[in-house]
Short mmCIF file of C-alpha atoms in Angstrom, two decimals:
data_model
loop_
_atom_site.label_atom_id
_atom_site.label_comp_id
_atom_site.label_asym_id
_atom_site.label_seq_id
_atom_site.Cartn_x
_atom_site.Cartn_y
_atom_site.Cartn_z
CA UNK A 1 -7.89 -18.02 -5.13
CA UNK A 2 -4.44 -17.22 -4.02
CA UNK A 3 -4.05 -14.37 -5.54
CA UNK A 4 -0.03 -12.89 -4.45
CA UNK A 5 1.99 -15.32 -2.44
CA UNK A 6 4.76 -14.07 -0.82
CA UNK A 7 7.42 -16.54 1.40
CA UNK A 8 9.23 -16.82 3.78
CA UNK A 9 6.28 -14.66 6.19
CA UNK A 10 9.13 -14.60 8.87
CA UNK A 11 12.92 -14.58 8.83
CA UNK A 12 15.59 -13.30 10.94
CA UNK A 13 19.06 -12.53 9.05
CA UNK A 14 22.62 -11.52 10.64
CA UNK A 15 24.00 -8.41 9.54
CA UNK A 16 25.45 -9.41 6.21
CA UNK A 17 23.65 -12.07 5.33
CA UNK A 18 21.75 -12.33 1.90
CA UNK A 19 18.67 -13.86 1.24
CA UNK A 20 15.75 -13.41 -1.56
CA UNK A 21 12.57 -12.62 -0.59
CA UNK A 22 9.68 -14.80 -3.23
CA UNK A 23 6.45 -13.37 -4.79
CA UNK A 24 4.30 -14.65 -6.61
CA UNK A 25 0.52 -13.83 -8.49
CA UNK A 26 -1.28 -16.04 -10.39
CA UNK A 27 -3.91 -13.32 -11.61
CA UNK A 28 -1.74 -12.65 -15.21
CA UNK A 29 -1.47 -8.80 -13.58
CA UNK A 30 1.48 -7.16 -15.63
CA UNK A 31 3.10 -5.16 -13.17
CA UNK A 32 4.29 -5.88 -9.80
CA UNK A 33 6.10 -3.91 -6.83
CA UNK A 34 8.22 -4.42 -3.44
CA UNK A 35 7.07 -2.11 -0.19
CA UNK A 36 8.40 -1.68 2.75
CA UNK A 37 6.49 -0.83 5.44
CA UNK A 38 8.08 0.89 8.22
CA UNK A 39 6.14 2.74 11.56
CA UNK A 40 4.62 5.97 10.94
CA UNK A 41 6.42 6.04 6.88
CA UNK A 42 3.31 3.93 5.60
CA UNK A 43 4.56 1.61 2.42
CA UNK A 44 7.62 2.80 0.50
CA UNK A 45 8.12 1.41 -2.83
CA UNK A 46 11.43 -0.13 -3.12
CA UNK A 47 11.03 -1.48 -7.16
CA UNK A 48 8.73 -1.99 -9.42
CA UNK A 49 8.06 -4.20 -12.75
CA UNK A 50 5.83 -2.68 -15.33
CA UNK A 51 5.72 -5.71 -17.52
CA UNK A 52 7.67 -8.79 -18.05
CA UNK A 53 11.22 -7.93 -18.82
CA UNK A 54 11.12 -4.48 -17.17
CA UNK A 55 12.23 -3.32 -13.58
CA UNK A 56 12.76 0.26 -12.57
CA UNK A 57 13.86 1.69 -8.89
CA UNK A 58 11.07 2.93 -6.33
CA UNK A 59 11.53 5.45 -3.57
CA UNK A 60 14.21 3.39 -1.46
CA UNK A 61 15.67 1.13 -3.68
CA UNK A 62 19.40 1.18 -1.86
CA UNK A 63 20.61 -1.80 -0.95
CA UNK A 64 18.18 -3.95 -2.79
CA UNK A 65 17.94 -5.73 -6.34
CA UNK A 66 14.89 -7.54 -8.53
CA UNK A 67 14.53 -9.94 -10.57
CA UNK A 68 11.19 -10.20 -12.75
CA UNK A 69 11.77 -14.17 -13.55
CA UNK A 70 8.61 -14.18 -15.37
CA UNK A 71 4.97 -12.61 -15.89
CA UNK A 72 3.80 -14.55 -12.28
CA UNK A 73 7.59 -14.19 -9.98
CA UNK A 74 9.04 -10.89 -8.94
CA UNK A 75 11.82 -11.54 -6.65
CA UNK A 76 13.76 -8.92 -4.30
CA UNK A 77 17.25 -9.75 -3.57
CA UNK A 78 19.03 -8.53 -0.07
CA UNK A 79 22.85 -8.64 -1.07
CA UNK A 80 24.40 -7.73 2.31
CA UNK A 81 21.65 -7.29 4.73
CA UNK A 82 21.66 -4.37 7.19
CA UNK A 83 19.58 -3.22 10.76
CA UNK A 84 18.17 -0.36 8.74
CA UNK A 85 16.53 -3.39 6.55
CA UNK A 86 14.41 -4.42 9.42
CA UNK A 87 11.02 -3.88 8.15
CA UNK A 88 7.60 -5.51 6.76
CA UNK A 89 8.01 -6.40 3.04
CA UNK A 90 4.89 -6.81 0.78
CA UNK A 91 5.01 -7.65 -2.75
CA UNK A 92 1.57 -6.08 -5.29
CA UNK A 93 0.77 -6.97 -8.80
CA UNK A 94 -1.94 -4.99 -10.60
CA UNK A 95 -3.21 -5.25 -14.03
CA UNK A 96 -0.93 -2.49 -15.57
CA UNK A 97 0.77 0.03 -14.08
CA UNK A 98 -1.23 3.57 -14.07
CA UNK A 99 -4.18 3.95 -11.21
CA UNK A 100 -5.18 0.16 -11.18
CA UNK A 101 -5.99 -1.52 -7.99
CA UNK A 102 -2.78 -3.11 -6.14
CA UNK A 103 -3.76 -6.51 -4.65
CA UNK A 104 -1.48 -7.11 -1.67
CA UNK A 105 0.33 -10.03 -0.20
CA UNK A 106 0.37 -11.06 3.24
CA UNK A 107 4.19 -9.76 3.90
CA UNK A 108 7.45 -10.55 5.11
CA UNK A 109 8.54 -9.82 8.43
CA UNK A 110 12.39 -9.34 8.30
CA UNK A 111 15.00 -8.76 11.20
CA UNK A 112 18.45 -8.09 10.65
CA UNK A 113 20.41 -8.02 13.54
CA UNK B 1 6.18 16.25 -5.41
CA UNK B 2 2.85 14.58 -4.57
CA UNK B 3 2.06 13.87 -0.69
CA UNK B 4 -0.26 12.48 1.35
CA UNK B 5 -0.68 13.52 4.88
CA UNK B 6 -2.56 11.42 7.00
CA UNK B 7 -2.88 13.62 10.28
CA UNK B 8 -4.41 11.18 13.15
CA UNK B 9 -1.95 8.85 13.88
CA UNK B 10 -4.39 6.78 15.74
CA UNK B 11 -8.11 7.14 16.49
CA UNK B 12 -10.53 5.06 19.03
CA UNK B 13 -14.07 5.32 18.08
CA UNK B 14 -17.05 3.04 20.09
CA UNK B 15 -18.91 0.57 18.22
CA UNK B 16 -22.17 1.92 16.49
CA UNK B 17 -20.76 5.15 16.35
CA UNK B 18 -19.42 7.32 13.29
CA UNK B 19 -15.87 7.45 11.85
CA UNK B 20 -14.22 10.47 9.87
CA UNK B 21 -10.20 10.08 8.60
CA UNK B 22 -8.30 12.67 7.32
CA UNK B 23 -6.25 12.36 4.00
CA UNK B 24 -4.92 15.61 2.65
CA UNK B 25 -2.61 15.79 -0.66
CA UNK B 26 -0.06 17.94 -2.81
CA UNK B 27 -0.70 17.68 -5.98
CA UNK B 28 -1.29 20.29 -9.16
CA UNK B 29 -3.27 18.81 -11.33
CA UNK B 30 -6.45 16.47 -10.65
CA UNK B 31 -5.30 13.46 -8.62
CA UNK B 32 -6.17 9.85 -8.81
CA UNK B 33 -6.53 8.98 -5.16
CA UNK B 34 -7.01 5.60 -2.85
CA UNK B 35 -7.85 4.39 0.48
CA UNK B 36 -6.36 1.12 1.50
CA UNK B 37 -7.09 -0.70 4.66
CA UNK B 38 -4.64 -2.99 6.89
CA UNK B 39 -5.91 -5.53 9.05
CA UNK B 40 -3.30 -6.79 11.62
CA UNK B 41 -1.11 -9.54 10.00
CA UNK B 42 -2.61 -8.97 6.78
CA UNK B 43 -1.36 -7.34 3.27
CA UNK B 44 -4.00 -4.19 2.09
CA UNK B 45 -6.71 -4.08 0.49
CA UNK B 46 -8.70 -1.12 -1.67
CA UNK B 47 -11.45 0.37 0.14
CA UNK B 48 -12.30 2.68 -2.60
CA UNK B 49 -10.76 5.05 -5.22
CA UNK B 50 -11.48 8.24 -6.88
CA UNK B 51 -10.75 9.33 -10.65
CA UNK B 52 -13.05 11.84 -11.54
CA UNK B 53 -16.72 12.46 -11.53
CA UNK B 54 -18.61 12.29 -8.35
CA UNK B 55 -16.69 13.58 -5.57
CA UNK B 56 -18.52 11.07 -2.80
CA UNK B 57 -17.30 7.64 -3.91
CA UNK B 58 -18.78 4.78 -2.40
CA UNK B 59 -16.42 1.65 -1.45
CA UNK B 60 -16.84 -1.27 0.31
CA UNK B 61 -17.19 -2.60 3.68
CA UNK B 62 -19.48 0.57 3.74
CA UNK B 63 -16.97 2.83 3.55
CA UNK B 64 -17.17 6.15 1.53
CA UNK B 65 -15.00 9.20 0.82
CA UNK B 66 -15.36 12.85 -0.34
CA UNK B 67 -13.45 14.67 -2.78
CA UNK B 68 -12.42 17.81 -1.95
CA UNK B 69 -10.43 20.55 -4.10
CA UNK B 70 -10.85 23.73 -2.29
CA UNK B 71 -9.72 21.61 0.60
CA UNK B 72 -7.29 19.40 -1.27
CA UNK B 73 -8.70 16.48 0.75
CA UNK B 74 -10.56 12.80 0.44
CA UNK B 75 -11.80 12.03 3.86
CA UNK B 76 -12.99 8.66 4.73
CA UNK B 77 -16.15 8.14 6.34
CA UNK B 78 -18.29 5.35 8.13
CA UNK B 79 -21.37 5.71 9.37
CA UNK B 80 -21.42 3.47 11.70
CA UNK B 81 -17.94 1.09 12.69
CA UNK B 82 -18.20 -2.43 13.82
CA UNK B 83 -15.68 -4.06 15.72
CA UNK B 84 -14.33 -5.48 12.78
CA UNK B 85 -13.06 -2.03 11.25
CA UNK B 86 -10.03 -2.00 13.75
CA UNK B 87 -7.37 -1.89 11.41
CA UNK B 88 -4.73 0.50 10.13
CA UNK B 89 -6.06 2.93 7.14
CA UNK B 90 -4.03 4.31 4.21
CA UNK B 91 -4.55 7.14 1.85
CA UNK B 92 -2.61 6.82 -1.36
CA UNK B 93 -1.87 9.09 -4.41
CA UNK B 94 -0.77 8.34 -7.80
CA UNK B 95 2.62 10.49 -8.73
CA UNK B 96 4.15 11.63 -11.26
CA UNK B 97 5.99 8.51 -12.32
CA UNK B 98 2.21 7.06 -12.21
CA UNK B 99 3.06 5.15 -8.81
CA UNK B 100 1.08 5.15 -5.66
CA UNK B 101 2.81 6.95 -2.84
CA UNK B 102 1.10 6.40 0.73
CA UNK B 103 0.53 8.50 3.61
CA UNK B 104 1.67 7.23 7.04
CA UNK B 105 -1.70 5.85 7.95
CA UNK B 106 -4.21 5.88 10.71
CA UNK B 107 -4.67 3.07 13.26
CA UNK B 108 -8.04 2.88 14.15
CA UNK B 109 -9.46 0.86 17.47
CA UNK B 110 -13.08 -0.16 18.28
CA UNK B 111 -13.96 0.07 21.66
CA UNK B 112 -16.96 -1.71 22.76
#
């Protein structure tokens, strides 16, 4: 059971750079999210997906854009990556959107130097 | 807006013996609150959540956690921690846009 797949694990970008971070959930969920996870500020949601077709900002969705290809992919787009980007990434999915249980990926560890 | 304050930043506890974290929240009305665990390298998963009913809510792993209104709290408890409990612990609320907003967590390590 794979459950959410999320790629690259690791990357290291220049200031500046873009690059799109992958997720992926084969368990038909509905909604998915982007974290970040950053010491002592626990996970921050960046954007979310309520269905297919949807997308709607988080907390800290600055410098950061989605893309809900389809029911299974919810991408997250860095445009012009900055140090204040450095951070653990996890994608969720759940069922639907209101006080289901989030099942996690494994997260992306990002550098931007 | 609904918080979650996790005080204990970190907390060693020795193998056998009992665990208590704290998770204390802002929020008017009845919440709908979580408790995720971390393990190092690894994405979270649900311990346990709480809706309404029963205020001690069983989870797994043996974990369990008490609702509290007077206290506005849902404390996590373990009788007795193995080893493999060393991990990083969240407490999570649902909002008012009907998203989960985590505390900071609590790093937990198992002595022997």
């Amino acid at each position: 059971n794979a459950g959410v797949t999320q790629t690259p694990k690791f990357q290291v970008l220049k200031t500046g750079q873009s690059m799109t971070l992958q997720c992926a959930q084969d368990m038909n969920h509905n909604s998915m999210y982007w974290y970040r996870q950053d010491p002592g500020m626990g996970l921050r949601l960046i954007y979310y997906s309520a269905s297919e077709g949807t997308t709607d900002k988080g907390e800290v969705p600055n410098g950061y854009n989605v893309s809900r290809l389809n029911k299974r992919e919810f991408s997250l787009r860095l445009e012009s990556a900055a140090p204040s980007q450095t951070s653990v990434y996890f994608c969720a999915s759940s069922e639907k959107l209101i006080g289901e249980k989030l099942f996690f990926g494994s997260g992306t560890q990002l550098s931007v130097l | 807006a609904q918080s979650v304050t996790q005080p204990d930043i970190h907390i060693t506890v020795s193998e056998g013996a009992s665990l208590e974290l704290r998770c204390n929240y802002s929020y008017g009305a009845t919440p709908y609150l979580f408790w995720y665990v971390q393990s190092p390298g690894q994405g979270l998963q649900l311990l346990l959540k709480y809706f309404s009913g029963d205020t001690l809510v069983q989870g797994i792993k043996g974990f369990e956690a008490e609702f509290k209104r007077s206290q506005s709290s849902f404390n996590l408890r373990k009788p007795s921690v193995h080893w493999s409990d060393a991990a990083e612990y969240f407490c999570a609320v649902i909002n008012n846009d009907y998203k989960l907003s985590f505390g900071a967590g609590t790093t937990v390590t198992v002595r022997a």
